[in-house]
Coordinates of C-alpha atoms in Angstrom, one line a residue:
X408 CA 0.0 0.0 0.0
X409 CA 1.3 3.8 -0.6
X410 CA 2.5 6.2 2.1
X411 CA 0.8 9.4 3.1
X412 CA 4.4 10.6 3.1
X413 CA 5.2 11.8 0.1
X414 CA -12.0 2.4 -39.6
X415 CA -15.1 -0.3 -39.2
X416 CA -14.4 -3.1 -37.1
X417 CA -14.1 -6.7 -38.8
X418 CA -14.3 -9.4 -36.1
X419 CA -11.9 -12.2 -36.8
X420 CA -13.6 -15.6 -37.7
X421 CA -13.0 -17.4 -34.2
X422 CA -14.7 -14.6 -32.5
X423 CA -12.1 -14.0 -29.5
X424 CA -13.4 -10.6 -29.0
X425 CA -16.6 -8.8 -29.5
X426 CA -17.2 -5.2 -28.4
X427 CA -19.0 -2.6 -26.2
X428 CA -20.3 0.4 -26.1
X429 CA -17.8 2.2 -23.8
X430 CA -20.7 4.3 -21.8
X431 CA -21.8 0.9 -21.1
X432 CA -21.5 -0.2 -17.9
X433 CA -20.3 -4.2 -17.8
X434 CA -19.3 -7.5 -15.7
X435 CA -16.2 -8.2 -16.9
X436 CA -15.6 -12.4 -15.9
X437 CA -13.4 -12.8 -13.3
X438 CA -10.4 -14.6 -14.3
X439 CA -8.9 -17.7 -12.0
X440 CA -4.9 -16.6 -12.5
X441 CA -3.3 -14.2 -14.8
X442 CA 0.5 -14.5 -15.7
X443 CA 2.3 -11.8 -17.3
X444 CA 5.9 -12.6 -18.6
X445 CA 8.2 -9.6 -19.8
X446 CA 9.7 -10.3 -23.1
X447 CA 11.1 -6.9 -23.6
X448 CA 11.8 -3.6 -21.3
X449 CA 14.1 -1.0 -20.8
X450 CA 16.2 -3.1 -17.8
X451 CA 17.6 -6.7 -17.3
X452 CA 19.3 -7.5 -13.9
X453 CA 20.1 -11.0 -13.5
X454 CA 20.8 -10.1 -9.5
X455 CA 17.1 -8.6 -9.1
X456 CA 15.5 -10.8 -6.4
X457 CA 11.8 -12.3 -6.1
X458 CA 9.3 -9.9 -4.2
X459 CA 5.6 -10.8 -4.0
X460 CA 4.2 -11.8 -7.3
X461 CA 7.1 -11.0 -9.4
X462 CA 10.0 -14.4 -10.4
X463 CA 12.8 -13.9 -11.6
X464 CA 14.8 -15.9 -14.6
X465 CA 17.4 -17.4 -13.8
X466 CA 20.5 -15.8 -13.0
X467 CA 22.5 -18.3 -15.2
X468 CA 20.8 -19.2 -18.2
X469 CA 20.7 -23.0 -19.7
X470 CA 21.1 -21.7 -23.1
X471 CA 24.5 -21.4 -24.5
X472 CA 26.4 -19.8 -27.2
X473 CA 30.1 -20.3 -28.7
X474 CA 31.6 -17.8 -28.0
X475 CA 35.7 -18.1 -29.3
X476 CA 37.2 -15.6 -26.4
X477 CA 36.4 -17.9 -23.8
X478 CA 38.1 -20.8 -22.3
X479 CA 35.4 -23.9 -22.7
X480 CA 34.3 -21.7 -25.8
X481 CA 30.6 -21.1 -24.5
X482 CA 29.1 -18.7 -22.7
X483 CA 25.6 -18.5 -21.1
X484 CA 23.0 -16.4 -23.5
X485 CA 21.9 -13.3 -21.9
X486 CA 18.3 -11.5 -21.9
X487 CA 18.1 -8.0 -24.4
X488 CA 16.9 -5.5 -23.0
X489 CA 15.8 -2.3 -24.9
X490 CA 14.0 1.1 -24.8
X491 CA 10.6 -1.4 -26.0
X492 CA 7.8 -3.2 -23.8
X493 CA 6.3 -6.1 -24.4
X494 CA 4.7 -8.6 -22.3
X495 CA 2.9 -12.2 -23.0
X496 CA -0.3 -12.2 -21.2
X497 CA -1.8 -15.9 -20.0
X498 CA -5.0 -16.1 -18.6
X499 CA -6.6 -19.0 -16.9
X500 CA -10.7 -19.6 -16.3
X501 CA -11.6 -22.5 -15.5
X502 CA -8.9 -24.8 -16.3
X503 CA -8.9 -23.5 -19.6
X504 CA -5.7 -20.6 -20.6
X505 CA -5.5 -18.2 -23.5
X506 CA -2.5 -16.3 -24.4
X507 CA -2.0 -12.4 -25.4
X508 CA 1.0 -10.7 -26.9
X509 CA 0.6 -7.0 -25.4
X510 CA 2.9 -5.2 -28.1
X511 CA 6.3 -7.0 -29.5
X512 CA 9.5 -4.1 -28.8
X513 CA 11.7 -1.7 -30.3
X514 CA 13.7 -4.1 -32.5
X515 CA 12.9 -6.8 -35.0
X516 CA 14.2 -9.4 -33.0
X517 CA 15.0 -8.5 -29.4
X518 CA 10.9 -10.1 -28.6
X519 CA 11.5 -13.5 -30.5
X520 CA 15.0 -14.3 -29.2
X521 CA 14.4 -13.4 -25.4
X522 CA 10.9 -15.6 -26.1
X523 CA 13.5 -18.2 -27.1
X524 CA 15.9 -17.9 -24.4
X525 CA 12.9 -18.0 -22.0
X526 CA 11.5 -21.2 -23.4
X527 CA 8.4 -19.8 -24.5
X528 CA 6.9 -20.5 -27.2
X529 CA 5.4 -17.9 -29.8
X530 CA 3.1 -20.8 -31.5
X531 CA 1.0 -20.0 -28.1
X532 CA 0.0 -16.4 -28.9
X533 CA -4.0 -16.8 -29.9
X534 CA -4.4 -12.6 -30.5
X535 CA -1.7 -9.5 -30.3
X536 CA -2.8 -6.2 -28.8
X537 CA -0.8 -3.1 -30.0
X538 CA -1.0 -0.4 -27.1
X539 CA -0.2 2.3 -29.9
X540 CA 1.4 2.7 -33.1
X541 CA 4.8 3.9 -32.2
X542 CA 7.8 1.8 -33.2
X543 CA 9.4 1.0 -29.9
X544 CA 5.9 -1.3 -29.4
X545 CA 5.7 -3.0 -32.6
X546 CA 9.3 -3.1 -34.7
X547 CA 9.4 -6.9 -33.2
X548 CA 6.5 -7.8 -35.2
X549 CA 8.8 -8.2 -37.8
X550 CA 10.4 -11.2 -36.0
X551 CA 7.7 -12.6 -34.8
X552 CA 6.0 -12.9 -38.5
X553 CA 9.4 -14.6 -39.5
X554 CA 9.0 -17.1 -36.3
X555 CA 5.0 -17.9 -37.0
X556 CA 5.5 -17.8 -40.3
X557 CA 1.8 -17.2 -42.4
X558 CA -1.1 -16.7 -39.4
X559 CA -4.2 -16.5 -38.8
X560 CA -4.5 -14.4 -35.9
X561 CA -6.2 -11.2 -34.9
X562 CA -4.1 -8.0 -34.2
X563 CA -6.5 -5.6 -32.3
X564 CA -5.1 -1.9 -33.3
X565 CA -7.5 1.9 -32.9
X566 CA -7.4 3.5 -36.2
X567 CA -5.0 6.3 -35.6
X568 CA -2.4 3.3 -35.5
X569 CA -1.3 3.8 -38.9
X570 CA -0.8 7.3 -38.7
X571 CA 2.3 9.0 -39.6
X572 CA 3.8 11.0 -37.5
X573 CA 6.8 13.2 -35.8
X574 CA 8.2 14.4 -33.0
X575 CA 8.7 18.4 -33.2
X576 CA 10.4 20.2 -30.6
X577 CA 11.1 23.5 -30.7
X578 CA 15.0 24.4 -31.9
X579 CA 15.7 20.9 -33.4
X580 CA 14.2 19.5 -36.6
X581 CA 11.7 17.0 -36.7
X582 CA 11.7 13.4 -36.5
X583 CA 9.4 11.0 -38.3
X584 CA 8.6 7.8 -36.5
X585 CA 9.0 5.1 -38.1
X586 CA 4.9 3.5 -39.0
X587 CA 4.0 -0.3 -39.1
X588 CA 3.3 -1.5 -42.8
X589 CA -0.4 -2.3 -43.3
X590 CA 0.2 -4.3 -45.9
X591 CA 2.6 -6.5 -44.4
X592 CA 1.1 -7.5 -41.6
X593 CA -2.2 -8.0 -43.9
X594 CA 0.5 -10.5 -46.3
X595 CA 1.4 -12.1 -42.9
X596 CA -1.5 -13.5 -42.2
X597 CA -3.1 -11.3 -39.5
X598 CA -7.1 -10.7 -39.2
X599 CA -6.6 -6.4 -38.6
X600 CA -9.2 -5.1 -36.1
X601 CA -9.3 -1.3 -35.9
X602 CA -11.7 -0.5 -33.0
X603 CA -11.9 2.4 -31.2
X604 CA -14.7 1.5 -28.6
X605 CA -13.9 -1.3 -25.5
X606 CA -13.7 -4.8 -26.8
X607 CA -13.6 -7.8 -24.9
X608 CA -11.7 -10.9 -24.8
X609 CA -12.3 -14.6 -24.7
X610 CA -15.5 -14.5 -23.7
X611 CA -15.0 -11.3 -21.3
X612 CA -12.0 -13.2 -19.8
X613 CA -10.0 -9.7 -21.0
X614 CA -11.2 -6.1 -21.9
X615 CA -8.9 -3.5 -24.6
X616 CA -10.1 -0.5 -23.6
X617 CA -9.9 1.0 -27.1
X618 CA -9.8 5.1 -27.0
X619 CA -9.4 6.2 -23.5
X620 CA -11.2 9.3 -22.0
X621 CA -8.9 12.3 -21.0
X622 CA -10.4 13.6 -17.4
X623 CA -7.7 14.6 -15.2
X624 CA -6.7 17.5 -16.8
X625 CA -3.2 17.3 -16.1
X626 CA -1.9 14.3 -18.4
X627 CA -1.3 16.0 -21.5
X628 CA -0.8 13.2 -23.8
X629 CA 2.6 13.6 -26.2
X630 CA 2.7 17.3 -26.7
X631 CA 5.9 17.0 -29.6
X632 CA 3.9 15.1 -31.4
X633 CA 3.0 15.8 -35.0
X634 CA 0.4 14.0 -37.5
X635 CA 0.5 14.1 -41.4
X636 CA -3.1 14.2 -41.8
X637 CA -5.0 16.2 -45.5
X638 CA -1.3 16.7 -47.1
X639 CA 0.2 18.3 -43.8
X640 CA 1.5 18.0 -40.6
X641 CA -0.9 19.0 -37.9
X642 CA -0.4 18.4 -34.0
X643 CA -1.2 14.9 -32.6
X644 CA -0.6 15.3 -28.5
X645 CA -3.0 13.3 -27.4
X646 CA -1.8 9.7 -29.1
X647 CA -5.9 8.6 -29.0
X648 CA -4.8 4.9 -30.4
X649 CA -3.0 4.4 -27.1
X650 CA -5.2 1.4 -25.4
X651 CA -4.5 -1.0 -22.3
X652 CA -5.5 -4.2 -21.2
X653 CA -7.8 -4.9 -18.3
X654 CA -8.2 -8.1 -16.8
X655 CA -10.5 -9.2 -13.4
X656 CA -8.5 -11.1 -11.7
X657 CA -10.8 -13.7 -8.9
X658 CA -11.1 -12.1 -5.3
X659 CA -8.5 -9.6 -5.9
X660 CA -9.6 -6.7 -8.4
X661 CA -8.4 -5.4 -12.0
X662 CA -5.2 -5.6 -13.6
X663 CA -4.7 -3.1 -15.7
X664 CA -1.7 -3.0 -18.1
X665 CA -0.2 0.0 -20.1
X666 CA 1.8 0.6 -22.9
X667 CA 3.4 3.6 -22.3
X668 CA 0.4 5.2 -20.9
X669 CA 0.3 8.1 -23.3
X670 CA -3.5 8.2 -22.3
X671 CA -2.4 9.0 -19.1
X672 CA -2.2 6.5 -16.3
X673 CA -4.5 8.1 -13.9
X674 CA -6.7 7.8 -16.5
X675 CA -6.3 5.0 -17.9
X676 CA -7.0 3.1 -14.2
X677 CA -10.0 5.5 -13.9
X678 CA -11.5 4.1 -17.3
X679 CA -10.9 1.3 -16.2
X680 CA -12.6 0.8 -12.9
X681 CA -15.5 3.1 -15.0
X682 CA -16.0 0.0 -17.4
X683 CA -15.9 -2.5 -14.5
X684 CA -18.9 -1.2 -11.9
X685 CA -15.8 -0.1 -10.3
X686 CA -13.7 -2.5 -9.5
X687 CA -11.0 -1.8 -7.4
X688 CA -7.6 -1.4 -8.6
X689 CA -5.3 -4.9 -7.8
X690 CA -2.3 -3.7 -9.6
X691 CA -1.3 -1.7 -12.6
X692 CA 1.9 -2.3 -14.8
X693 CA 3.8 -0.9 -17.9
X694 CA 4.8 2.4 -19.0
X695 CA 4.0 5.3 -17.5
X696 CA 5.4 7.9 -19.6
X697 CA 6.8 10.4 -16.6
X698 CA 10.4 10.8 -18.0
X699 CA 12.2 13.9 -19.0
X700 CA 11.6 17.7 -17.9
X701 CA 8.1 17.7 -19.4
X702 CA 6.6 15.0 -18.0
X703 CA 8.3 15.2 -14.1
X704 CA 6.6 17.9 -12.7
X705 CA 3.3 15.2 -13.0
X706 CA 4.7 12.7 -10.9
X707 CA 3.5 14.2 -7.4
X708 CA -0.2 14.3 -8.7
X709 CA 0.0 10.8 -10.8
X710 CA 1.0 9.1 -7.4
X711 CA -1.5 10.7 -5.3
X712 CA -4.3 9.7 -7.7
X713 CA -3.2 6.5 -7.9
X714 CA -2.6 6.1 -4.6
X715 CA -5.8 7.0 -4.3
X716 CA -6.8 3.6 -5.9
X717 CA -4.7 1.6 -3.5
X718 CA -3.3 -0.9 -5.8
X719 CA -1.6 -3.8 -4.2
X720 CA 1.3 -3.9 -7.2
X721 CA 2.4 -1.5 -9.0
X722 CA 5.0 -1.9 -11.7
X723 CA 6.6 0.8 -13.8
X724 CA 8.2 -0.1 -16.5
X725 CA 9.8 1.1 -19.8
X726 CA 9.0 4.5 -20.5
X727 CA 8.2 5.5 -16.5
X728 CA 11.7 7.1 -16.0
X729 CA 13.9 6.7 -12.7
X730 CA 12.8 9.8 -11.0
X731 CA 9.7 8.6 -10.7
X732 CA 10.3 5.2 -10.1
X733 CA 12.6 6.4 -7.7
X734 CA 9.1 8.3 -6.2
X735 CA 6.9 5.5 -6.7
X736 CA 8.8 3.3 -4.3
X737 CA 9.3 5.8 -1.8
X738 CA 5.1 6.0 -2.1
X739 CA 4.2 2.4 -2.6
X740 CA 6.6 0.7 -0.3
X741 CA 6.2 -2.6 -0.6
X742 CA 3.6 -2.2 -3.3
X743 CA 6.5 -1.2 -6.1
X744 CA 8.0 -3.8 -7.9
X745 CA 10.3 -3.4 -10.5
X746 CA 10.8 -4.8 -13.7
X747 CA 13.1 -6.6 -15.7
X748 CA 13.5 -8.3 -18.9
X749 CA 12.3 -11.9 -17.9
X750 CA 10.1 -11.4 -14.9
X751 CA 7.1 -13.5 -14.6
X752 CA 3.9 -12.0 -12.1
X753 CA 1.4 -14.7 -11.2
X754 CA -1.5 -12.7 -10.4

């Protein structure tokens, strides 16, 4: 617990999702379990111990590579770590589990080689959820396609996903980020789902949140952000394809997981309890975008709204930044675990 201190939707032929009004109120199904593995994150630190939920990977891996600078001519293979997220999502109901890829990384093959290193196996994966469009989420498609081969699988994106755009900040020139090819992930194989409304899950086992309300006031979004939209470029701050996963998990409350939580993460945890009859807030993990002079003068009001919500784990990761990771364990005590390249949760 925290101190007092401080375009039209086309549903994919096994119908694994179906969605919702999002001013409807709904049960989401309780889940048994949830596990969430990181595949890909900012950190790896094979010395970071156990706490609560989290496990660690080993700190010396089975898997071995020849390596001609050492002695017996192997070495063990390491985890990658990047500035990516992504995370494979396993939930269980009643004996029964479905698997999630929640965005695939930075690079195209920093997701499928630490999958490999951490025995798991991409053939698994049943639907991908892309948080938002930006690169650093969904470059590792690109190896995973290559892994799987042709699919036939849903990839669950808003419509702004394609977008082109660029980061403009004022004195330096503009930078385009790089955008996901529609037409290769159509050759792939994939069943694209552009929704921007809540849609659930495995038979409202899981709930994307699609396009998330802005009501704090205070979480601005991206403000650099630039769009090419009617033959120019226009500003795009508020990143409306950024989504998140909800799951309920049984006798505990909502996970809620973020991408980089361009929504906001207040927000995005208020949407979701909103969606849920409110819920309460188990624990929330993924980026929380509060790195850098313009996002750090947020962190005092993002922690006392959420620790308002009282989540019993919270885990920032990727694009949360160390001053306030730094702030959210001083808040959360206990509550704050951090992440690494690796690190399974059973929830």
């Amino acid at each position: 617990m925290c101190s007092d201190d401080t375009p039209a939707h086309h549903a994919p032929s096994h119908q694994v999702l179906h969605d919702v009004e999002p001013s409807v109120v709904f049960d989401l199904e309780p889940v048994d379990s949830v596990t969430v593995t990181t595949l890909m994150d900012n950190v790896t630190d094979v010395f970071m111990p156990d706490q609560g939920p989290a496990h660690r990977p080993p700190v010396v891996s089975e898997h071995r590579r020849l390596v001609a600078t050492m002695e017996e001519g192997s070495a063990p293979e390491q985890l990658l770590a990047e500035h990516g997220f992504s995370v494979l999502v396993t939930v269980t109901k009643q004996g029964r589990n479905h698997t999630i890829l929640f965005d695939a990384g930075a690079s195209p093959d920093g997701v499928v080689e630490n999958m490999r290193r951490l025995d798991v196996d991409p053939f698994d994966i049943e639907v991908i959820v892309c948080s938002h469009g930006h690169f650093d989420h969904m470059t590792g498609l690109d190896g995973i396609i290559r892994r799987l081969g042709t699919v036939n699988m849903p990839v669950l994106i808003h419509p702004h996903f394609w977008r082109r755009r660029r980061v403009a900040i004022p004195g330096r020139d503009p930078v385009e980020i790089p955008t996901t090819s529609q037409r290769a992930l159509v050759d792939a194989g994939f069943e694209v789902v552009e929704e921007r409304r809540p849609s659930f899950l495995f038979e409202r086992s899981v709930l994307v949140t699609g396009e998330v309300p802005r009501t704090t006031g205070y979480e601005p979004g991206f403000p650099p952000q630039q769009a090419w939209v009617d033959g120019g470029w226009e500003p795009d701050p508020l990143v409306l394809d950024d989504q998140a996963l909800i799951v309920d998990v049984k006798d505990r409350g909502l996970l809620v997981i973020t991408g980089c939580g361009h929504a906001g993460v207040v927000n995005i945890c208020r949407y979701a309890r909103r969606l849920t009859q409110d819920r309460p807030l188990y624990a929330v993990m993924g980026g929380f975008h509060l790195n850098g002079p313009l996002f750090e003068p947020l962190i005092p009001a993002v922690l006392d709204d959420l620790c308002a919500m009282a989540p019993e784990v919270i885990v920032p990761a990727h694009c949360t930044g160390w001053r306030a990771q730094h702030a959210i364990g001083a808040r959360f005590g206990e509550a704050f675990i951090p992440n690494t390249v690796g690190t399974r949760f059973a929830l």
